[in-house]
Short mmCIF file of C-alpha atoms (C1' of nucleotides) in Angstrom, two decimals:
data_model
loop_
_atom_site.label_atom_id
_atom_site.label_comp_id
_atom_site.label_asym_id
_atom_site.label_seq_id
_atom_site.Cartn_x
_atom_site.Cartn_y
_atom_site.Cartn_z
CA MET G 712 -27.69 -28.52 -244.61
CA THR G 713 -26.68 -27.71 -241.07
CA GLY G 714 -22.90 -27.62 -240.67
CA GLY G 715 -21.67 -31.03 -239.63
CA VAL G 716 -20.47 -31.34 -236.07
CA PRO G 717 -21.76 -28.68 -233.67
CA THR G 718 -19.63 -27.18 -230.92
CA GLY G 719 -20.57 -27.73 -227.32
CA ASP G 720 -22.20 -24.33 -227.13
CA GLU G 721 -24.15 -24.90 -230.32
CA LEU G 722 -25.25 -28.29 -229.06
CA VAL G 723 -26.72 -26.76 -225.91
CA VAL G 724 -28.70 -24.30 -228.01
CA MET G 725 -29.99 -27.04 -230.30
CA LEU G 726 -30.97 -29.28 -227.42
CA ALA G 727 -32.69 -26.46 -225.59
CA ALA G 728 -34.60 -25.64 -228.74
CA LEU G 729 -35.82 -29.21 -229.09
CA ALA G 730 -36.53 -29.73 -225.39
CA ASN G 731 -40.04 -28.37 -225.60
CA PRO G 732 -43.19 -30.23 -226.62
CA LEU G 733 -44.62 -27.37 -228.61
CA ARG G 734 -41.42 -26.85 -230.55
CA LEU G 735 -41.23 -30.56 -231.27
CA ARG G 736 -44.71 -30.31 -232.73
CA ILE G 737 -43.61 -27.41 -234.87
CA VAL G 738 -40.65 -29.38 -236.20
CA ALA G 739 -42.91 -32.35 -236.91
CA ARG G 740 -45.32 -30.00 -238.66
CA LEU G 741 -42.57 -28.59 -240.88
CA ALA G 742 -41.37 -32.12 -241.66
CA GLY G 743 -44.49 -32.28 -243.81
CA GLY G 744 -43.49 -29.23 -245.79
CA ARG G 745 -42.81 -25.52 -245.49
CA ASP G 746 -45.50 -23.22 -244.21
CA TYR G 747 -46.07 -19.66 -243.12
CA VAL G 748 -46.59 -18.36 -239.61
CA SER G 749 -50.25 -17.42 -239.44
CA ARG G 750 -51.42 -20.64 -241.00
CA MET G 751 -49.35 -22.76 -238.64
CA ALA G 752 -50.65 -20.83 -235.67
CA ARG G 753 -54.22 -21.52 -236.75
CA ASP G 754 -53.61 -25.19 -237.45
CA ILE G 755 -51.65 -25.92 -234.31
CA GLY G 756 -54.05 -23.89 -232.22
CA ILE G 757 -51.77 -21.37 -230.53
CA SER G 758 -51.45 -17.61 -230.69
CA ARG G 759 -49.31 -16.12 -233.41
CA PRO G 760 -46.96 -14.23 -231.05
CA LEU G 761 -46.33 -17.44 -229.17
CA LEU G 762 -45.56 -19.34 -232.34
CA HIS G 763 -43.35 -16.48 -233.45
CA MET G 764 -41.29 -16.85 -230.29
CA HIS G 765 -40.86 -20.57 -230.71
CA LEU G 766 -39.94 -20.21 -234.37
CA GLN G 767 -37.23 -17.73 -233.50
CA ARG G 768 -35.88 -20.11 -230.92
CA LEU G 769 -35.72 -22.92 -233.49
CA GLU G 770 -34.18 -20.67 -236.12
CA ALA G 771 -31.53 -19.43 -233.71
CA ALA G 772 -30.59 -23.06 -233.18
CA GLY G 773 -30.26 -23.58 -236.92
CA LEU G 774 -33.03 -26.18 -237.00
CA ILE G 775 -35.34 -24.20 -239.26
CA ALA G 776 -34.88 -21.34 -241.70
CA GLY G 777 -37.33 -18.57 -242.52
CA SER G 778 -37.74 -16.44 -245.62
CA LEU G 779 -40.02 -13.51 -246.16
CA GLU G 780 -41.88 -13.80 -249.44
CA LEU G 781 -44.71 -12.04 -251.21
CA SER G 782 -47.86 -13.95 -252.03
CA GLU G 783 -49.65 -13.44 -255.35
CA ASP G 784 -52.00 -10.94 -253.79
CA GLY G 785 -49.11 -8.92 -252.40
CA LYS G 786 -49.24 -10.03 -248.76
CA ALA G 787 -45.95 -10.49 -246.92
CA MET G 788 -45.63 -14.11 -245.87
CA LYS G 789 -42.96 -15.50 -243.61
CA TYR G 790 -42.27 -19.06 -244.68
CA TYR G 791 -40.32 -21.49 -242.53
CA GLU G 792 -38.76 -24.78 -243.49
CA LEU G 793 -36.58 -27.38 -241.84
CA THR G 794 -32.83 -27.60 -242.25
CA ASP G 795 -31.18 -31.01 -242.70
CA PHE G 796 -30.21 -31.31 -239.10
CA HIS G 797 -29.08 -34.61 -237.68
CA LEU G 798 -27.83 -35.17 -234.16
CA HIS G 799 -26.30 -38.36 -232.86
CA LEU G 800 -26.34 -38.28 -229.11
CA THR G 801 -24.34 -40.87 -227.22
CA ALA G 802 -21.94 -40.76 -224.31
CA SER G 803 -18.93 -40.36 -226.59
CA THR G 804 -20.65 -37.77 -228.77
CA VAL G 805 -21.45 -35.67 -225.74
CA ALA G 806 -17.94 -36.10 -224.36
CA GLU G 807 -16.52 -34.82 -227.61
CA ALA G 808 -18.83 -31.82 -227.76
CA VAL G 809 -18.04 -30.84 -224.19
CA GLN G 810 -14.44 -30.23 -225.24
CA THR G 811 -15.66 -27.15 -227.10
CA LEU G 812 -18.05 -26.08 -224.38
CA THR G 813 -17.28 -22.66 -222.99
CA ARG G 814 -20.29 -22.17 -220.75
CA SER G 815 -20.69 -23.25 -217.16
CA ASP G 816 -17.02 -23.75 -216.58
CA PRO G 817 -16.55 -23.20 -212.82
CA ASP G 818 -12.90 -22.40 -213.48
CA ARG G 819 -12.51 -20.31 -216.60
CA GLY G 820 -15.71 -18.45 -217.51
CA PRO G 821 -16.96 -15.69 -215.18
CA SER G 822 -19.99 -17.51 -213.78
CA SER G 823 -22.40 -19.41 -215.94
CA LYS G 824 -24.13 -17.55 -218.74
CA GLU G 825 -22.23 -15.67 -221.35
CA GLN G 826 -22.98 -14.59 -224.87
CA SER G 827 -20.72 -14.56 -227.90
CA MET U 586 -29.28 -50.19 -221.85
CA THR U 587 -31.92 -47.56 -222.35
CA GLY U 588 -35.01 -49.02 -223.92
CA GLY U 589 -34.93 -48.51 -227.66
CA VAL U 590 -37.26 -45.86 -229.06
CA PRO U 591 -38.49 -43.28 -226.57
CA THR U 592 -42.00 -41.88 -226.63
CA GLY U 593 -42.54 -38.22 -227.34
CA ASP U 594 -42.90 -37.46 -223.65
CA GLU U 595 -39.76 -39.37 -222.78
CA LEU U 596 -37.88 -37.61 -225.54
CA VAL U 597 -38.76 -34.21 -224.10
CA VAL U 598 -37.45 -35.27 -220.71
CA MET U 599 -34.22 -36.60 -222.19
CA LEU U 600 -33.65 -33.50 -224.28
CA ALA U 601 -34.37 -31.21 -221.37
CA ALA U 602 -31.90 -33.18 -219.27
CA LEU U 603 -29.17 -32.77 -221.87
CA ALA U 604 -29.96 -29.15 -222.68
CA ASN U 605 -27.73 -27.78 -219.95
CA PRO U 606 -23.98 -27.16 -220.10
CA LEU U 607 -23.32 -28.41 -216.61
CA ARG U 608 -25.23 -31.62 -217.16
CA LEU U 609 -23.40 -32.18 -220.43
CA ARG U 610 -20.16 -31.90 -218.47
CA ILE U 611 -21.43 -34.43 -215.98
CA VAL U 612 -22.28 -36.87 -218.76
CA ALA U 613 -18.86 -36.34 -220.32
CA ARG U 614 -17.32 -36.91 -216.91
CA LEU U 615 -19.14 -40.19 -216.42
CA ALA U 616 -18.14 -41.27 -219.93
CA GLY U 617 -14.72 -41.76 -218.38
CA GLY U 618 -16.04 -44.10 -215.73
CA ARG U 619 -18.41 -44.30 -212.80
CA ASP U 620 -17.90 -42.03 -209.82
CA TYR U 621 -19.55 -40.94 -206.60
CA VAL U 622 -21.22 -37.63 -205.86
CA SER U 623 -18.85 -35.85 -203.50
CA ARG U 624 -15.81 -36.56 -205.59
CA MET U 625 -17.44 -35.36 -208.76
CA ALA U 626 -18.57 -32.20 -207.03
CA ARG U 627 -15.00 -31.49 -205.96
CA ASP U 628 -13.52 -32.24 -209.36
CA ILE U 629 -16.05 -30.32 -211.38
CA GLY U 630 -15.98 -27.46 -208.94
CA ILE U 631 -19.61 -27.10 -207.93
CA SER U 632 -21.49 -27.56 -204.68
CA ARG U 633 -22.72 -31.02 -203.77
CA PRO U 634 -26.39 -30.04 -203.51
CA LEU U 635 -26.24 -28.53 -206.97
CA LEU U 636 -24.64 -31.61 -208.43
CA HIS U 637 -27.19 -33.71 -206.61
CA MET U 638 -29.97 -31.85 -208.34
CA HIS U 639 -28.45 -32.27 -211.78
CA LEU U 640 -27.79 -35.95 -211.21
CA GLN U 641 -31.40 -36.52 -210.28
CA ARG U 642 -32.48 -34.76 -213.44
CA LEU U 643 -30.23 -36.99 -215.55
CA GLU U 644 -31.34 -40.11 -213.74
CA ALA U 645 -35.01 -39.23 -214.16
CA ALA U 646 -34.33 -39.06 -217.89
CA GLY U 647 -32.74 -42.50 -217.85
CA LEU U 648 -29.37 -41.21 -218.99
CA ILE U 649 -27.52 -42.24 -215.85
CA ALA U 650 -28.12 -44.73 -213.06
CA GLY U 651 -27.14 -44.46 -209.44
CA SER U 652 -26.47 -47.10 -206.82
CA LEU U 653 -25.79 -46.66 -203.14
CA GLU U 654 -22.80 -48.70 -202.06
CA LEU U 655 -20.66 -49.03 -198.97
CA SER U 656 -16.97 -48.23 -199.17
CA GLU U 657 -14.38 -50.34 -197.37
CA ASP U 658 -14.37 -47.95 -194.43
CA GLY U 659 -18.14 -48.16 -194.11
CA LYS U 660 -19.09 -44.83 -195.71
CA ALA U 661 -22.20 -44.72 -197.84
CA MET U 662 -21.23 -43.79 -201.36
CA LYS U 663 -23.66 -42.96 -204.16
CA TYR U 664 -22.13 -44.09 -207.41
CA TYR U 665 -23.45 -42.98 -210.78
CA GLU U 666 -22.76 -44.41 -214.20
CA LEU U 667 -23.98 -43.83 -217.71
CA THR U 668 -26.64 -45.88 -219.42
CA ASP U 669 -26.20 -46.90 -223.05
CA PHE U 670 -28.36 -44.14 -224.36
CA HIS U 671 -28.34 -43.23 -228.02
CA LEU U 672 -30.55 -40.66 -229.66
CA HIS U 673 -30.81 -40.05 -233.38
CA LEU U 674 -32.44 -36.73 -233.95
CA THR U 675 -33.61 -35.83 -237.42
CA ALA U 676 -36.78 -34.33 -238.83
CA SER U 677 -38.35 -37.75 -239.37
CA THR U 678 -37.27 -39.01 -235.95
CA VAL U 679 -38.89 -36.04 -234.28
CA ALA U 680 -42.01 -36.39 -236.39
CA GLU U 681 -42.34 -40.00 -235.30
CA ALA U 682 -41.84 -39.19 -231.61
CA VAL U 683 -44.42 -36.42 -231.71
CA GLN U 684 -47.08 -39.03 -232.51
CA THR U 685 -46.74 -40.26 -228.94
CA LEU U 686 -46.50 -36.81 -227.44
CA THR U 687 -49.28 -36.06 -224.98
CA ARG U 688 -48.11 -32.74 -223.64
CA SER U 689 -48.82 -29.30 -225.03
CA ASP U 690 -51.69 -30.42 -227.13
CA PRO U 691 -53.88 -27.29 -227.49
CA ASP U 692 -56.85 -29.54 -228.18
CA ARG U 693 -56.80 -32.56 -225.91
CA GLY U 694 -54.74 -31.91 -222.76
CA PRO U 695 -55.99 -29.38 -220.21
CA SER U 696 -53.37 -26.69 -220.81
CA SER U 697 -49.73 -27.49 -221.20
CA LYS U 698 -48.00 -29.33 -218.38
CA GLU U 699 -49.25 -32.59 -217.08
CA GLN U 700 -47.70 -35.48 -215.25
CA SER U 701 -48.33 -39.15 -215.67
"C1'" DT L 1078 -63.00 3.91 -245.50
"C1'" DT L 1079 -63.58 -0.48 -243.46
"C1'" DC L 1080 -62.58 -5.40 -243.16
"C1'" DA L 1081 -59.70 -9.35 -243.39
"C1'" DT L 1082 -55.38 -10.94 -244.20
"C1'" DA L 1083 -50.38 -10.85 -243.28
"C1'" DT L 1084 -46.18 -9.23 -240.51
"C1'" DG L 1085 -43.41 -7.78 -236.06
"C1'" DT L 1086 -42.71 -6.50 -231.21
"C1'" DA L 1087 -43.27 -4.79 -226.50
"C1'" DA L 1088 -45.22 -5.25 -221.72
"C1'" DG L 1089 -46.47 -8.03 -218.07
"C1'" DG L 1090 -47.16 -12.13 -215.31
"C1'" DA L 1091 -47.10 -17.17 -214.11
"C1'" DA L 1092 -44.25 -20.99 -213.82
"C1'" DA L 1093 -40.06 -23.55 -214.19
"C1'" DT L 1094 -35.12 -23.80 -213.79
"C1'" DT L 1095 -30.86 -22.96 -211.58
"C1'" DC L 1096 -28.04 -22.10 -207.70
"C1'" DT L 1097 -26.72 -21.07 -202.69
"C1'" DT L 1098 -27.20 -21.73 -198.05
"C1'" DT L 1099 -28.51 -24.42 -194.38
"C1'" DC L 1100 -29.90 -28.31 -191.76
"C1'" DA L 1101 -29.94 -33.26 -190.45
"C1'" DC L 1102 -27.91 -37.81 -190.21
"C1'" DA L 1103 -24.31 -41.63 -190.33
"C1'" DT L 1104 -19.50 -43.65 -190.11
"C1'" DG L 1105 -14.31 -44.12 -189.19
"C1'" DA L 1106 -10.33 -41.98 -187.31
"C1'" DA L 1107 -7.84 -38.98 -184.07
"C1'" DT Y 982 -16.09 -36.06 -178.20
"C1'" DT Y 983 -14.53 -33.86 -182.20
"C1'" DC Y 984 -13.22 -33.82 -187.01
"C1'" DA Y 985 -13.49 -35.27 -191.69
"C1'" DT Y 986 -15.83 -37.92 -194.71
"C1'" DG Y 987 -20.08 -39.47 -196.94
"C1'" DT Y 988 -25.42 -39.09 -197.72
"C1'" DG Y 989 -30.23 -36.49 -198.46
"C1'" DA Y 990 -33.27 -32.61 -198.57
"C1'" DA Y 991 -35.58 -28.08 -197.55
"C1'" DA Y 992 -35.83 -22.88 -198.10
"C1'" DG Y 993 -35.19 -18.96 -200.68
"C1'" DA Y 994 -33.42 -15.91 -204.34
"C1'" DA Y 995 -32.09 -14.88 -209.09
"C1'" DT Y 996 -32.85 -15.94 -213.63
"C1'" DT Y 997 -35.04 -17.89 -217.62
"C1'" DT Y 998 -38.82 -19.73 -220.04
"C1'" DC Y 999 -43.43 -19.67 -221.53
"C1'" DC Y 1000 -47.62 -17.43 -222.58
"C1'" DT Y 1001 -51.26 -13.67 -223.12
"C1'" DT Y 1002 -52.69 -9.29 -224.33
"C1'" DA Y 1003 -52.06 -5.37 -226.77
"C1'" DC Y 1004 -50.19 -2.23 -230.12
"C1'" DA Y 1005 -48.27 -0.89 -234.70
"C1'" DT Y 1006 -47.81 -1.54 -239.73
"C1'" DA Y 1007 -48.91 -3.04 -244.56
"C1'" DT Y 1008 -51.70 -5.01 -248.46
"C1'" DG Y 1009 -55.96 -6.35 -251.34
"C1'" DA Y 1010 -60.82 -6.56 -251.52
"C1'" DA Y 1011 -65.51 -4.93 -250.55
#
DNA sequence: TTCATATGTAAGGAAATTCTTTCACATGAA
DNA sequence: TTCATGTGAAAGAATTTCCTTACATATGAA
């Protein structure tokens, strides 16, 4: 499962990952079971490179996990599945997460965007 | 309070509104009580036009509500306060919301972005 | 070999987001 | 009037996001 309480920075990444209609559809798709990239692209009706980008975004946020496997006929298949993520978003939840938020601090941080 | 279960389209707007470090800080700030624009801009340390933009984004998502009031000395003050929003995000929650998602449907909708 | 399947990634552009600067307007106090 | 406070909004640049097209590789089957 996804580690309990996310930090402010992690929360931003998770929210940004979910704040897209196509990625929400992907999550909903995977809620019905794991699947591999090419098949999802066909079913959803988008190009494979585009799906690949969205999947990476979701995986980086820890919402899905991918594993490269070999099918019976030897093809390399990249399977993705959901993680047990659960986010409770309320005013107090957000206030708590912001305490561990390092980005967009007009005082401390250099400007606005910074990587780890 | 914010109407119970959001539609898929509303969910995207809410998530997009929260998926920004500065806006999370604003929400956390308002969790401590209502406040008006200029004062928040000073305290947080950003320009008033920038804060104005972020506040509008949050208000459009239904996460905050603003009201124009007159101070004792006659100045027009725009006060903002939080709404009682609460979002439970899990795989099944997302799957349910996607059923009422009209955007980014490769089949139906024209292309990707569409307003109401 | 050629075809169909699977994978990944790079290049480029359109569109959206984010932020700064600037302008305009109104009120009370000095 | 001038200054300090408050409001709103437009214009433009820098950056990010989103998407398409194209290329490169590998496997099994025909």
